[in-house]
Structure formats: C-alpha cells, structure tokens
Amino acid sequence: TVMIPKYMEHVSLRLNKDTVRSYELGMKALIDCFPPLTSLLDLSPTDMDVLLKYLKDRNIADGTTNVRLRPIQAFFNWCVKMRHIDKAPFSVEFVSIDDKTHPFITPDEYKAILENIDREPIKSAIRIYAGTGLRKSELQPKERSTNNRYSVLEADGNFLRVFGKRNKERFVPLTNELVADYHKYIESGI
C-alpha cells in the first residue's frame, strides 16, 4: 500500500537499523502475500489465514513467522493511530511455539571450536562471548559501532561497560584472562 513507505520512514527514525531491516522483511511479506495494488481496506479478517499460509508455504520457521508478523501488527496499529484506517483489517495472530530448550555447547565441543580457529583475535572473541554472554554486536568499541551497541573497558579493568539493545547499559565482570582477550580482540581491529 502507499502507506508502507511512510510507515517505514516513521520506523527508521525511531529504531536501530537491524530492527528496521526486520520491519522491512515483515512489510515485504505483507506486500508479496496479496495481489498488487491491494488496499488495506480490501483486506478482511480471513486474510490472516492467507498471510499465515503464505509464510508457511515458504518454509519460514514459526519463530521467524512471528518476527515477520510483529511489524505487520505495528503497521496496522500505526495506520489506526494516524487515522489512515478506522480499525485493523484483521487481528494479527502469532504462531504458537513449542517451549524448546536450546542445546548448549558441551565443554568438548567448545574446546574443538577453539582448536579449529587459527586466528588468535577470533579465539579471544569466542572466549569473551562464552565467558560473558555478550551479543556479537556488543563486542566492539564505540568508534566501530553502527547500531549504538558497544563495550568499553572500565578504568579498573575488571568490568566491561556494555551498551546493548535499546541503549540499555550493563556492567559485565571480567576475569584477568578475559581482560587480556578483550585487548587482543579490540587491538586486532577485526
């Protein structure tokens, strides 16, 4: 619809680029699911099933389906808020997901991963991720951050000050070994 570009502009001013990319994929699913030039006013409550079938037919996993549906729901809410439509064309229903526990890497698997990495800075990064739970995007200096996620070694050197999702700040304790790994990784420029 003609409102999607306006909505994406609205979103891009408020969310980080990774989230905007996720919203773009949700909007693409909405556009591709229905015939060209379909208006929001042409959609009906039964079209929720059409959208779910579209996503299922593309072998999109249930969790990813929900990630695609969230921006569609937000788009409908924005359209109502901006008075482009009186009410959402259909209620977005999320897919039920089995509560599966995520498999953990065993100590032997972790050791094998490290043994198969030749570059020391990469090994350092893996040890930091495993020892702290940092996200990949958080292990970088502020100067290299493209999404406002970064980490700074505090003056005493025993804590990493991390700025993560939604600019949340947290302090992560580091062992002496992880401090050395942090310096190796950051100084490598990778």
Short mmCIF file of C-alpha atoms in Angstrom, two decimals:
data_model
loop_
_atom_site.label_atom_id
_atom_site.label_comp_id
_atom_site.label_asym_id
_atom_site.label_seq_id
_atom_site.Cartn_x
_atom_site.Cartn_y
_atom_site.Cartn_z
CA THR A 1 0.00 0.00 0.00
CA VAL A 2 1.05 3.63 -0.34
CA MET A 3 1.24 3.93 3.45
CA ILE A 4 4.07 1.42 3.85
CA PRO A 5 6.85 3.81 2.69
CA LYS A 6 5.55 6.47 5.11
CA TYR A 7 5.43 3.91 7.89
CA MET A 8 8.98 2.71 7.14
CA GLU A 9 10.20 6.31 7.25
CA HIS A 10 8.50 6.66 10.65
CA VAL A 11 10.14 3.43 11.85
CA SER A 12 13.60 4.31 10.53
CA LEU A 13 13.63 7.49 12.61
CA ARG A 14 12.92 5.56 15.81
CA LEU A 15 14.54 2.12 15.62
CA ASN A 16 18.04 0.83 15.00
CA LYS A 17 18.97 -0.39 11.55
CA ASP A 18 18.77 -4.11 12.41
CA THR A 19 15.21 -3.70 13.68
CA VAL A 20 14.32 -1.60 10.62
CA ARG A 21 15.61 -4.44 8.41
CA SER A 22 13.35 -6.87 10.26
CA TYR A 23 10.40 -4.49 9.73
CA GLU A 24 11.24 -4.29 6.02
CA LEU A 25 11.02 -8.09 5.77
CA GLY A 26 7.64 -8.06 7.53
CA MET A 27 6.33 -5.38 5.20
CA LYS A 28 7.65 -7.29 2.18
CA ALA A 29 5.72 -10.37 3.34
CA LEU A 30 2.55 -8.29 3.63
CA ILE A 31 3.03 -6.79 0.15
CA ASP A 32 4.01 -10.06 -1.56
CA CYS A 33 1.22 -12.06 0.05
CA PHE A 34 -1.61 -10.16 -1.63
CA PRO A 35 -2.22 -9.14 -5.26
CA PRO A 36 -0.59 -5.89 -6.42
CA LEU A 37 -2.48 -2.70 -5.58
CA THR A 38 -4.40 -4.36 -2.74
CA SER A 39 -5.54 -1.70 -0.30
CA LEU A 40 -5.73 -2.22 3.44
CA LEU A 41 -9.45 -1.54 3.01
CA ASP A 42 -9.66 -4.60 0.73
CA LEU A 43 -8.36 -6.92 3.47
CA SER A 44 -10.68 -8.84 5.78
CA PRO A 45 -10.36 -10.93 8.95
CA THR A 46 -9.97 -14.12 6.89
CA ASP A 47 -6.81 -12.70 5.32
CA MET A 48 -4.86 -13.54 8.48
CA ASP A 49 -5.06 -17.17 7.35
CA VAL A 50 -3.92 -16.15 3.86
CA LEU A 51 -0.88 -14.43 5.36
CA LEU A 52 -0.02 -17.40 7.59
CA LYS A 53 -0.35 -19.80 4.65
CA TYR A 54 1.91 -17.54 2.57
CA LEU A 55 4.60 -17.65 5.27
CA LYS A 56 4.21 -21.42 5.86
CA ASP A 57 4.42 -22.14 2.11
CA ARG A 58 7.84 -20.52 2.13
CA ASN A 59 9.03 -22.88 4.89
CA ILE A 60 9.55 -20.00 7.30
CA ALA A 61 10.05 -21.28 10.84
CA ASP A 62 7.43 -20.45 13.47
CA GLY A 63 9.73 -18.10 15.37
CA THR A 64 10.64 -16.25 12.18
CA THR A 65 6.96 -16.13 11.21
CA ASN A 66 6.27 -14.27 14.47
CA VAL A 67 9.17 -11.92 13.76
CA ARG A 68 7.56 -11.15 10.36
CA LEU A 69 4.12 -10.68 11.93
CA ARG A 70 5.17 -8.20 14.65
CA PRO A 71 5.90 -5.31 12.25
CA ILE A 72 2.65 -6.02 10.40
CA GLN A 73 0.74 -5.69 13.66
CA ALA A 74 2.68 -2.50 14.47
CA PHE A 75 1.91 -1.19 10.96
CA PHE A 76 -1.81 -1.75 11.43
CA ASN A 77 -1.68 -0.01 14.81
CA TRP A 78 0.22 2.93 13.26
CA CYS A 79 -2.34 3.20 10.45
CA VAL A 80 -5.15 3.40 13.01
CA LYS A 81 -3.24 5.90 15.14
CA MET A 82 -2.54 8.09 12.11
CA ARG A 83 -6.22 7.75 11.11
CA HIS A 84 -5.48 6.18 7.74
CA ILE A 85 -7.95 3.42 8.67
CA ASP A 86 -10.59 3.09 11.39
CA LYS A 87 -9.50 -0.36 12.56
CA ALA A 88 -7.02 -3.05 11.65
CA PRO A 89 -8.16 -5.18 8.71
CA PHE A 90 -7.52 -8.31 10.78
CA SER A 91 -6.17 -9.23 14.17
CA VAL A 92 -2.60 -10.45 13.85
CA GLU A 93 -2.39 -13.87 15.49
CA PHE A 94 1.04 -15.15 16.39
CA VAL A 95 2.08 -18.76 15.89
CA SER A 96 2.31 -20.90 18.99
CA ILE A 97 5.87 -22.08 19.56
CA ASP A 98 6.85 -25.19 21.47
CA ASP A 99 8.89 -24.31 24.52
CA LYS A 100 12.12 -25.98 23.50
CA THR A 101 15.28 -25.70 25.49
CA HIS A 102 18.21 -24.54 23.43
CA PRO A 103 21.05 -27.03 23.19
CA PHE A 104 24.23 -25.95 24.90
CA ILE A 105 27.73 -26.47 23.58
CA THR A 106 29.48 -29.14 25.59
CA PRO A 107 32.96 -28.46 27.00
CA ASP A 108 34.41 -30.86 24.41
CA GLU A 109 32.63 -29.04 21.57
CA TYR A 110 33.84 -25.67 22.89
CA LYS A 111 37.41 -26.99 23.04
CA ALA A 112 37.10 -28.33 19.48
CA ILE A 113 35.83 -24.97 18.23
CA LEU A 114 38.81 -23.14 19.74
CA GLU A 115 41.27 -25.75 18.42
CA ASN A 116 39.96 -25.23 14.88
CA ILE A 117 40.41 -21.45 14.85
CA ASP A 118 43.80 -20.24 13.62
CA ARG A 119 43.49 -16.51 14.29
CA GLU A 120 44.16 -15.52 17.89
CA PRO A 121 41.82 -12.47 17.92
CA ILE A 122 38.91 -14.69 16.84
CA LYS A 123 39.72 -17.16 19.62
CA SER A 124 39.75 -14.23 22.03
CA ALA A 125 36.33 -13.11 20.84
CA ILE A 126 34.89 -16.63 21.24
CA ARG A 127 36.26 -16.84 24.79
CA ILE A 128 34.72 -13.44 25.62
CA TYR A 129 31.32 -14.45 24.22
CA ALA A 130 31.40 -17.73 26.13
CA GLY A 131 32.61 -16.12 29.35
CA THR A 132 30.27 -13.11 29.38
CA GLY A 133 27.17 -13.79 27.29
CA LEU A 134 27.77 -10.68 25.17
CA ARG A 135 25.98 -10.41 21.86
CA LYS A 136 28.18 -10.30 18.78
CA SER A 137 27.20 -6.67 18.12
CA GLU A 138 28.25 -5.63 21.64
CA LEU A 139 31.89 -6.67 21.40
CA GLN A 140 33.21 -3.62 19.61
CA PRO A 141 34.50 -0.16 20.51
CA LYS A 142 32.13 2.79 20.18
CA GLU A 143 34.02 4.11 17.14
CA ARG A 144 33.19 0.97 15.12
CA SER A 145 29.57 0.67 16.27
CA THR A 146 26.93 1.04 13.58
CA ASN A 147 23.94 0.37 15.85
CA ASN A 148 24.85 2.01 19.19
CA ARG A 149 25.84 -1.35 20.67
CA TYR A 150 29.36 -1.39 22.00
CA SER A 151 31.53 -2.08 25.01
CA VAL A 152 34.10 -0.10 26.97
CA LEU A 153 36.63 -1.49 29.44
CA GLU A 154 36.18 0.38 32.71
CA ALA A 155 39.14 2.18 34.32
CA ASP A 156 39.73 -0.51 36.94
CA GLY A 157 39.88 -3.07 34.12
CA ASN A 158 37.70 -5.67 35.83
CA PHE A 159 34.40 -4.70 34.23
CA LEU A 160 33.16 -4.23 30.72
CA ARG A 161 30.60 -1.46 30.37
CA VAL A 162 28.19 -2.65 27.69
CA PHE A 163 25.61 -0.66 25.79
CA GLY A 164 23.20 -3.17 24.30
CA LYS A 165 19.73 -3.38 22.82
CA ARG A 166 17.59 -0.27 23.27
CA ASN A 167 20.68 1.51 24.69
CA LYS A 168 20.49 -0.49 27.91
CA GLU A 169 23.68 -0.19 29.90
CA ARG A 170 25.08 -3.03 31.97
CA PHE A 171 28.34 -3.95 33.64
CA VAL A 172 29.87 -7.35 32.94
CA PRO A 173 32.63 -8.67 35.23
CA LEU A 174 35.78 -9.95 33.53
CA THR A 175 38.46 -12.36 34.68
CA ASN A 176 42.09 -11.37 34.08
CA GLU A 177 42.16 -13.82 31.15
CA LEU A 178 39.12 -12.18 29.55
CA VAL A 179 40.64 -8.71 30.02
CA ALA A 180 43.68 -9.93 28.05
CA ASP A 181 41.39 -11.44 25.40
CA TYR A 182 39.43 -8.17 25.18
CA HIS A 183 42.63 -6.19 24.50
CA LYS A 184 43.77 -8.73 21.88
CA TYR A 185 40.47 -8.64 20.08
CA ILE A 186 39.94 -4.85 20.14
CA GLU A 187 43.56 -4.09 19.15
CA SER A 188 43.29 -6.50 16.20
CA GLY A 189 40.76 -4.18 14.53
CA ILE A 190 38.59 -7.09 13.40
#
